[in-house]
Coordinates of C-alpha atoms and ligand atoms in Angstrom, one line a residue:
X9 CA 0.0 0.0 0.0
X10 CA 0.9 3.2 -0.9
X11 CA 1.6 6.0 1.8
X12 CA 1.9 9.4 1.5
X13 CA 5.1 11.2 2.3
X14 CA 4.2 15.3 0.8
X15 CA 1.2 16.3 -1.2
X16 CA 1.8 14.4 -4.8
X17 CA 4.8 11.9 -3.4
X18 CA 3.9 8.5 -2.4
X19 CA 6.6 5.8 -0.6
X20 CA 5.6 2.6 -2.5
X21 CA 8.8 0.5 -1.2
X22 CA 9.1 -2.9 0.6
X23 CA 9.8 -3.1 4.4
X24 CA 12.2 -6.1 4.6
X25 CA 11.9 -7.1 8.4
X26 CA 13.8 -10.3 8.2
X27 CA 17.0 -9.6 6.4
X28 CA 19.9 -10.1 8.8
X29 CA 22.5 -9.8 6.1
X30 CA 23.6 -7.3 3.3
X31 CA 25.8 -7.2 0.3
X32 CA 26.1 -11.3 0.3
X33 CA 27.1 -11.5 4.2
X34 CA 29.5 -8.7 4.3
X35 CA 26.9 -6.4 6.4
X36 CA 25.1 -7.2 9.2
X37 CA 21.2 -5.7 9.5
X38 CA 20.0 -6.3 12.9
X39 CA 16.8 -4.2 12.4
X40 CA 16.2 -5.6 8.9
X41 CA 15.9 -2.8 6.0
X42 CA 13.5 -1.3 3.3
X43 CA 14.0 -0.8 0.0
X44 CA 12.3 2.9 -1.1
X45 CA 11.0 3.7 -4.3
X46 CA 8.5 6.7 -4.6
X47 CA 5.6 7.5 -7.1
X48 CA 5.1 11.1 -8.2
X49 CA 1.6 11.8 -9.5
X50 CA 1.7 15.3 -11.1
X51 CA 0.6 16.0 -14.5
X52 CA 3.5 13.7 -15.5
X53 CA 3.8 9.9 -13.5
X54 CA 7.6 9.3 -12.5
X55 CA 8.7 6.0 -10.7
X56 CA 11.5 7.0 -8.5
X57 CA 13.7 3.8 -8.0
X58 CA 12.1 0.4 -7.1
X59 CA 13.5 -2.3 -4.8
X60 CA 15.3 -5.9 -4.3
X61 CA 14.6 -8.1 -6.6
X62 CA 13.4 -11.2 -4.2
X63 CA 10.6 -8.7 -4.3
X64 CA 10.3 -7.4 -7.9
X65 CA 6.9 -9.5 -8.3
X66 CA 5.3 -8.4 -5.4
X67 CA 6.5 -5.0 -6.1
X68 CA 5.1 -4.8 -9.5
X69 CA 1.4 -6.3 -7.9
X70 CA 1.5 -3.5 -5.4
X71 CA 2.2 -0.6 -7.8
X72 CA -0.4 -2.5 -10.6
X73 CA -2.8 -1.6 -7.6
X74 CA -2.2 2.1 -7.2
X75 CA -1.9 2.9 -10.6
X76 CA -2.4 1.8 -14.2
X77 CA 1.3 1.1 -14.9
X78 CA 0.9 2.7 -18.8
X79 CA 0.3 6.0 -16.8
X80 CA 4.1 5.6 -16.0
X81 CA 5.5 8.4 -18.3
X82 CA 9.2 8.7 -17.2
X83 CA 11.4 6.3 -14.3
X84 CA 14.5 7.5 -12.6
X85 CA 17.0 5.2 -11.7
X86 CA 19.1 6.2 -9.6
X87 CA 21.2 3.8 -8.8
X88 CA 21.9 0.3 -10.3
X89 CA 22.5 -1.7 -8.0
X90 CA 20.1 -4.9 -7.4
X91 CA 18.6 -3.3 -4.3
X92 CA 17.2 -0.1 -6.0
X93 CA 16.9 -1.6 -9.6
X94 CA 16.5 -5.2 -8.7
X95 CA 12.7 -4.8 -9.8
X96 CA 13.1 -3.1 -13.4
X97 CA 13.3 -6.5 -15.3
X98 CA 9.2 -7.7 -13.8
X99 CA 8.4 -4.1 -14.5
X100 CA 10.0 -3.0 -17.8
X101 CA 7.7 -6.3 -19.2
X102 CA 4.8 -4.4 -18.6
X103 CA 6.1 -1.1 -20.1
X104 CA 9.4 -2.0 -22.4
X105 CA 9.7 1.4 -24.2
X106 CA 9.4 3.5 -21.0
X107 CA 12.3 6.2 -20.7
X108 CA 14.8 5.7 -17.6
X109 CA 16.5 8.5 -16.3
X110 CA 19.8 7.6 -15.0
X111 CA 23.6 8.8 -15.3
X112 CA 26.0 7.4 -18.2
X113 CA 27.6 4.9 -15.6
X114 CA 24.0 3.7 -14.5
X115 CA 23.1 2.5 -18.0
X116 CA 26.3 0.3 -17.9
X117 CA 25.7 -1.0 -14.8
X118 CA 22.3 -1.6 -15.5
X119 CA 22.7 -3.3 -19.0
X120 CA 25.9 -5.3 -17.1
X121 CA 23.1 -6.7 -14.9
X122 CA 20.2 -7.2 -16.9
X123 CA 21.3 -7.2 -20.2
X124 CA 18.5 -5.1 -21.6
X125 CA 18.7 -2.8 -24.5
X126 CA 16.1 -0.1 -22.4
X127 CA 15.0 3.3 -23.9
X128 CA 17.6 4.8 -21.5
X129 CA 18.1 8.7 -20.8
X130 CA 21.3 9.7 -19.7
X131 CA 21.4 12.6 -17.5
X132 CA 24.1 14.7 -16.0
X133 CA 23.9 17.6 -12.8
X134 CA 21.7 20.2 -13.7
X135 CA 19.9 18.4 -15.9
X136 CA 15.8 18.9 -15.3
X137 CA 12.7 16.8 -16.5
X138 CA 9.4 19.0 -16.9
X139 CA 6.6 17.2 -14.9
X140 CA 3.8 19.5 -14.7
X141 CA 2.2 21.8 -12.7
X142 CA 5.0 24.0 -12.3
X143 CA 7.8 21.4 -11.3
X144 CA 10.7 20.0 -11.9
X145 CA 13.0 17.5 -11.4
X146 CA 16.7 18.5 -11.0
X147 CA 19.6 15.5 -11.4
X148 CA 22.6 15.7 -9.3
X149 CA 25.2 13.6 -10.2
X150 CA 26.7 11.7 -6.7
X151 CA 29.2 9.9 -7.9
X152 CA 31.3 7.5 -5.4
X153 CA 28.3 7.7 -3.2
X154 CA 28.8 4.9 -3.3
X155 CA 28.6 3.6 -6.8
X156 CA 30.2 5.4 -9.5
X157 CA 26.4 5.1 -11.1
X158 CA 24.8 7.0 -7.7
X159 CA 22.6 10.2 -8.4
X160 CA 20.4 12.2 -6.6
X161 CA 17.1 13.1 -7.4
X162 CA 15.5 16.6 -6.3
X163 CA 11.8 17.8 -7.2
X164 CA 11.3 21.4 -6.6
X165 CA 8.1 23.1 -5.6
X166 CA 8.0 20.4 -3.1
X167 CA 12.0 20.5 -2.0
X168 CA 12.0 16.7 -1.9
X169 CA 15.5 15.4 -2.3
X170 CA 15.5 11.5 -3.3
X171 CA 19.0 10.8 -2.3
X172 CA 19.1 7.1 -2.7
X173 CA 21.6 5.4 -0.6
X174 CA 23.4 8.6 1.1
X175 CA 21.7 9.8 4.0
X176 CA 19.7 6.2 4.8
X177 CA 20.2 3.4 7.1
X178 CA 19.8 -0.4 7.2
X179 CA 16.1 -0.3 9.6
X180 CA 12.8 -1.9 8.7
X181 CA 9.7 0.1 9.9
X182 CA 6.2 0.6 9.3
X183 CA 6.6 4.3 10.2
X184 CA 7.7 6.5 7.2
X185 CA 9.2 9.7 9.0
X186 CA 12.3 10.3 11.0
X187 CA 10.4 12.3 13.8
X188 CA 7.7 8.8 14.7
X189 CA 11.1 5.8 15.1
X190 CA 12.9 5.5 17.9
X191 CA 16.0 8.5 17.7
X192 CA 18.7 6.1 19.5
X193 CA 18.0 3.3 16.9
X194 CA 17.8 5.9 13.6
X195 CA 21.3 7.4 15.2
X196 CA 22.9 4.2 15.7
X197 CA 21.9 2.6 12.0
X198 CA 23.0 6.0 10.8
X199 CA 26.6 5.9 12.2
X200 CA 26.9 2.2 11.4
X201 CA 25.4 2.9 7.6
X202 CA 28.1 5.6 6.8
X203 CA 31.1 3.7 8.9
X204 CA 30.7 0.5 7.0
X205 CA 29.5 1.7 3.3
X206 CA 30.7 5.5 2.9
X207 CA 34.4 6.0 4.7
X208 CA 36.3 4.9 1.9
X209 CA 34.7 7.9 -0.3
X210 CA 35.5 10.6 2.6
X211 CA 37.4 12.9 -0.1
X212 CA 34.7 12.8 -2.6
X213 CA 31.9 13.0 -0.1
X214 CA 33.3 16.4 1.6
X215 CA 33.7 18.0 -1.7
X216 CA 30.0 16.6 -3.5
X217 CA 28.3 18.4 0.0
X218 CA 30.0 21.1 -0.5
X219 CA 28.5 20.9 -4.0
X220 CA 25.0 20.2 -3.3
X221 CA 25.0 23.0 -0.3
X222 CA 26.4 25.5 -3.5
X223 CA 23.7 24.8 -5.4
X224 CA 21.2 26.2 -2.4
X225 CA 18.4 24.1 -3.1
X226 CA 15.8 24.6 -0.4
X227 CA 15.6 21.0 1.4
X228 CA 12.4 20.2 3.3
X229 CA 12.6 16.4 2.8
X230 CA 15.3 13.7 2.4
X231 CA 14.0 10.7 1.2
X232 CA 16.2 7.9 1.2
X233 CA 16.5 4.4 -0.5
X234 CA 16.6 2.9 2.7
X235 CA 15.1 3.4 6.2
X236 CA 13.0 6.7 7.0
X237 CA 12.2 9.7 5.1
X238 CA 13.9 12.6 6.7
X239 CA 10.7 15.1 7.2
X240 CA 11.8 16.7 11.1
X241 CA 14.9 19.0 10.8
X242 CA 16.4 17.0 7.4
X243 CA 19.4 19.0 7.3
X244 CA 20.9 17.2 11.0
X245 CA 21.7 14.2 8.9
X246 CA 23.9 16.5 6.7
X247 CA 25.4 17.9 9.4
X248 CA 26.3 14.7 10.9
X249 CA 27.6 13.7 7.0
X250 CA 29.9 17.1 7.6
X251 CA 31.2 15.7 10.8
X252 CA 31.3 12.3 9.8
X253 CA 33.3 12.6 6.1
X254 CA 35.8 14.7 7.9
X255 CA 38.3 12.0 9.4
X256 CA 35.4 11.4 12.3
X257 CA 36.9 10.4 15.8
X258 CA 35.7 10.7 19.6
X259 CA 38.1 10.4 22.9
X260 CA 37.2 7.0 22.4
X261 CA 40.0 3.9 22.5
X262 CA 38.6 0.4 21.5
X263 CA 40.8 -2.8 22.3
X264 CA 40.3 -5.9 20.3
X265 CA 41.5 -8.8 20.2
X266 CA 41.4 -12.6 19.5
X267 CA 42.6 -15.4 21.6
X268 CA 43.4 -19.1 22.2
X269 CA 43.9 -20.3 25.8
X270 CA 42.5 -16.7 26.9
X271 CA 46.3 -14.9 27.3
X272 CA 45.7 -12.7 25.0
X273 CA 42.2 -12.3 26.7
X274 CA 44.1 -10.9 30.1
X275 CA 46.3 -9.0 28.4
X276 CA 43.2 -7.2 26.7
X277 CA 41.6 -6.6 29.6
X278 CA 44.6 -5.2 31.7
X279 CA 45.3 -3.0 28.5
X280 CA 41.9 -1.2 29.2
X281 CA 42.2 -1.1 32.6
X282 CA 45.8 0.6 32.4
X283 CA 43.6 3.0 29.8
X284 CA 40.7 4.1 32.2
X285 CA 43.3 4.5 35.1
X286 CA 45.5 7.3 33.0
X287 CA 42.8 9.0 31.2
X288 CA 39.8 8.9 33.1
X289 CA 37.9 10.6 30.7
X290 CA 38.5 8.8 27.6
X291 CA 35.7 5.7 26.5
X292 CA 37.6 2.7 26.9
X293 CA 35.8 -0.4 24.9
X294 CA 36.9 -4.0 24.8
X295 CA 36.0 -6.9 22.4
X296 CA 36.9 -10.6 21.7
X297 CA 36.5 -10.7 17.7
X298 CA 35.3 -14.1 17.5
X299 CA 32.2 -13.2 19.8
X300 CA 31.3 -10.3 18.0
X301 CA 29.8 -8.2 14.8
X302 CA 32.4 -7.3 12.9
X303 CA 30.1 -4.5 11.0
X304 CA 29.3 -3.1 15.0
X305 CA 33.0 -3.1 15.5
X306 CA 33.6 -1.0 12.6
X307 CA 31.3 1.3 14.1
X308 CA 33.2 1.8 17.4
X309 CA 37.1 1.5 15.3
X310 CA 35.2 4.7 13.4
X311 CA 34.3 6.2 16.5
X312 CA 38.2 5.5 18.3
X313 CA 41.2 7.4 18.0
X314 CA 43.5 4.7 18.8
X315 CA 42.7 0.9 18.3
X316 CA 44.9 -1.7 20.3
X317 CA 44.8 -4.9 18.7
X318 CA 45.6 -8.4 20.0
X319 CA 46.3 -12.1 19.1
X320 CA 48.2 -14.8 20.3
X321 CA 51.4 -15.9 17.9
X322 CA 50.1 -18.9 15.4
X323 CA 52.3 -20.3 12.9
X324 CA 54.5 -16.9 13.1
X325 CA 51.4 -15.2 12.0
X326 CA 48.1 -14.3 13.8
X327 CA 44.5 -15.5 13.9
X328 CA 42.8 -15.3 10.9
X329 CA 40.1 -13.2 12.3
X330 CA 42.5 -10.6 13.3
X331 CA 43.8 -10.4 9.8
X332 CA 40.5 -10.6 8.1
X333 CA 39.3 -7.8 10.3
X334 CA 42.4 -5.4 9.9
X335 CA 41.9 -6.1 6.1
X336 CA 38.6 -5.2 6.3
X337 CA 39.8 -2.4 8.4
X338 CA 42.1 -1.4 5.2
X339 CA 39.1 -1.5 2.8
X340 CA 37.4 1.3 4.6
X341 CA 40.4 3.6 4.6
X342 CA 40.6 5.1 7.8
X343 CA 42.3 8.1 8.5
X344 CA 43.5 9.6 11.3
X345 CA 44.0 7.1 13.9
X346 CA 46.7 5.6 15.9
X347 CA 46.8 1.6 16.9
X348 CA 49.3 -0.7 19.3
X349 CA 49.4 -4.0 19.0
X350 CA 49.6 -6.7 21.7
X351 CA 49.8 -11.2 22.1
X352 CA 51.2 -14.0 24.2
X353 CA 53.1 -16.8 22.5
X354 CA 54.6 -19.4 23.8
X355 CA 57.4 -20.4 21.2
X356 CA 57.9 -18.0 18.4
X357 CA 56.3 -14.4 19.3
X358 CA 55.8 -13.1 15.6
X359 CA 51.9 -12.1 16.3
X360 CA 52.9 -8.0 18.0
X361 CA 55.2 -7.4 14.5
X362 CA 52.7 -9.1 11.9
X363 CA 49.4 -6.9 13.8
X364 CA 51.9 -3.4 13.4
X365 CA 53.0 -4.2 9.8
X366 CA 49.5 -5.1 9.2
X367 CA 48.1 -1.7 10.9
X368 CA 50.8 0.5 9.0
X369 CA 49.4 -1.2 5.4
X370 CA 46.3 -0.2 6.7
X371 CA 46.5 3.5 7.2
X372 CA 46.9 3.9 11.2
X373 CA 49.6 4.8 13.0
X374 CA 51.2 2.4 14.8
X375 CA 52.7 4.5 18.3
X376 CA 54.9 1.7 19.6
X377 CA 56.2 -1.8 19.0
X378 CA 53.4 -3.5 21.0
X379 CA 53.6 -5.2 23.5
X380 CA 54.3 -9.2 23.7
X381 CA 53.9 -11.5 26.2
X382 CA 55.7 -15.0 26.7
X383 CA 53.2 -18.0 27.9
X384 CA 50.1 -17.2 30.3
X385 CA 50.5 -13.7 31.9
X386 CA 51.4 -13.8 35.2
X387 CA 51.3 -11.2 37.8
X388 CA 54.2 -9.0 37.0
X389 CA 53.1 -9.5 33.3
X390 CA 49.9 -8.3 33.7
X391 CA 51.3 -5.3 35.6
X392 CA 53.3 -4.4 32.6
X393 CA 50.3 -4.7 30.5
X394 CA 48.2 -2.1 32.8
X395 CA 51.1 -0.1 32.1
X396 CA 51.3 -0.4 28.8
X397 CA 47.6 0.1 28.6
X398 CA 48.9 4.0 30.2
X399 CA 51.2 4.5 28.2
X400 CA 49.1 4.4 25.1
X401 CA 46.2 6.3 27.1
X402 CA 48.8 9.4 27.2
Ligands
FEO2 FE1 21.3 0.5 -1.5 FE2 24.1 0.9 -3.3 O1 22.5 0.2 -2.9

């Protein structure tokens, strides 16, 4: 069913309440996620988007019940990938010859995916579409947000900006508008949205707000691809993209670690306590990989200013989850933030020099050579390691 968001805009998305997993199984979505497309009904019909394909069928029922889908003059992609254009195929059957707005790199992506030869309109910023009764739709380009294919989407008269992905969040609910959801939830799916999908595009992010502020479009709305519709004060989300796309970092130090026989486990935890005992004031946070999200860890390594990592020496290497998560740490490109390393060992030792050779490649800045620990920590060792844990606090 249709709902409204302003005067002539309708949401007619999917709410996805079970997903648990996104982009294969590389994010995690505790509170599920929807897939927004939006119906304008002026003197012209425009399909903003559409949604996943699992759900193309049922997508293409719903819509066939609001409207005759013939009255469909013009569809705007914009954004190929399968969760915003995953429904095109079930609907472009009903309506083959309709135009699609979307940017140069959109129509590769989307004949890559679907391999259909569609009445495509390529589009670049600045670029309007008539629709009637006095309005417009304006195209700004947003590329590296996240795809080199992303645009944005902004209908005057009603100030609606249809940003796709940037500004959204992973969060399944029946409530359309930021101001009715829970504000702790919408922050945290936020933060965790833009740590794990839009760091690595920092650079390209500060310059295209900068761009979209120039252009002094009058912004009432925000609607997203996914989660809420930003009606309440749209601009704090911006704001918070201004903050965030500018090397973000609280007095926050997160430990984490792996371990075996739980060495590596003390040593973590004596490392935090050594933190909280020099800097009182700092956040001090502490987590055993293997037992927890790697995509909520992410969150809190974007949120640190130094990250102390730990694992135990195995074949003159580390865990594999401590590489796999400093790789992933890599992906992101992080800047600005220091890291220590830490591990017992009982033989070898080679886990402290791999983690800081690892962190270097990654883009931190490693502030000491670590700290290693022969065999289970014992109480003189664990004293070291509160002090170690000071040292890095300072
Ligand atoms: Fe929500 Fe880049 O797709």
């Amino acid at each position: 069913m249709k709902k409204k968001v302003k005067n002539n805009v309708f949401w007619v998305g999917k709410v996805d309440w079970e997903l648990k997993k996104f982009h294969g199984n590389e994010y995690s979505t505790h509170k599920g996620s929807t897939y927004n497309s939006y119906l304008i009904q002026e003197e012209k019909t425009v399909l903003i988007d559409t949604v996943w394909a699992p759900f193309a069928e049922e997508f293409v029922e719903n819509l066939v019940k609001e409207i005759d889908l013939n009255k469909i003059d013009y569809i705007v992609a914009n954004h190929g990938e399968i969760d915003h254009s995953g429904a095109l195929p079930a609907l472009m059957k009903h309506i083959p010859d309709k135009p699609i707005y979307c940017t140069a790199n959109a129509v590769k992506s989307l004949k890559g995916q679907y391999h259909q030869d569609w009445n495509f309109h390529v589009v670049k910023t600045g670029d309007k579409l008539d629709i009637g009764n006095g309005k417009e739709l304006v195209f700004v380009e947003m590329t590296m947000l996240h795809w080199p294919d992303s645009m944005a989407t902004y209908l005057t008269k009603d100030n609606i900006l249809f940003s796709n992905d940037a500004f959204g969040q992973h969060y399944a609910t029946e409530k359309l508008f930021n101001d009715l959801v829970d504000q702790c939830d919408l922050f945290n799916e936020s933060i965790k949205y833009f740590a794990n999908i839009l760091t690595p595009f920092n650079p390209m992010l500060r310059k295209k707000l900068d761009e979209v502020m120039s252009l002094n479009l009058q912004i009432d709305i925000i609607a997203t691809s996914h989660g809420i519709v930003w009606r309440d004060n749209p601009m704090q989300i911006v704001q918070k993209y201004s903050q965030w796309a500018n090397d973000y970092q609280e007095n926050q130090i997160t430990v984490i670690y792996d371990t075996m026989w739980n060495g590596t486990k003390i040593l973590a935890e004596k490392i935090a306590e050594g933190i909280g005992l020099a800097d009182p004031d700092v956040v001090v946070k502490v987590y055993n990989l293997a037992k927890s999200d790697e995509n909520d860890l992410i969150t809190e390594v974007f949120k640190s200013k130094t990250v102390v990592m730990g694992s135990p020496t195995i074949a003159k290497s580390v865990l594999h989850s401590v590489a796999g998560f400093i790789h992933l740490m890599k992906e992101l490109k992080f800047k600005n933030k220091k890291a220590a390393a830490f591990g017992c060992y009982g033989w070898s030792g080679e886990s402290v020099k791999v983690i800081n050779d690892l962190m270097a490649d990654a883009g931190f800045d490693v502030i000491n050579e670590g700290f290693r620990n022969s065999w289970n920590p014992d109480p003189d060792s664990q004293k070291a390691a509160l002090d170690f844990g000071k040292e890095i606090a300072v």
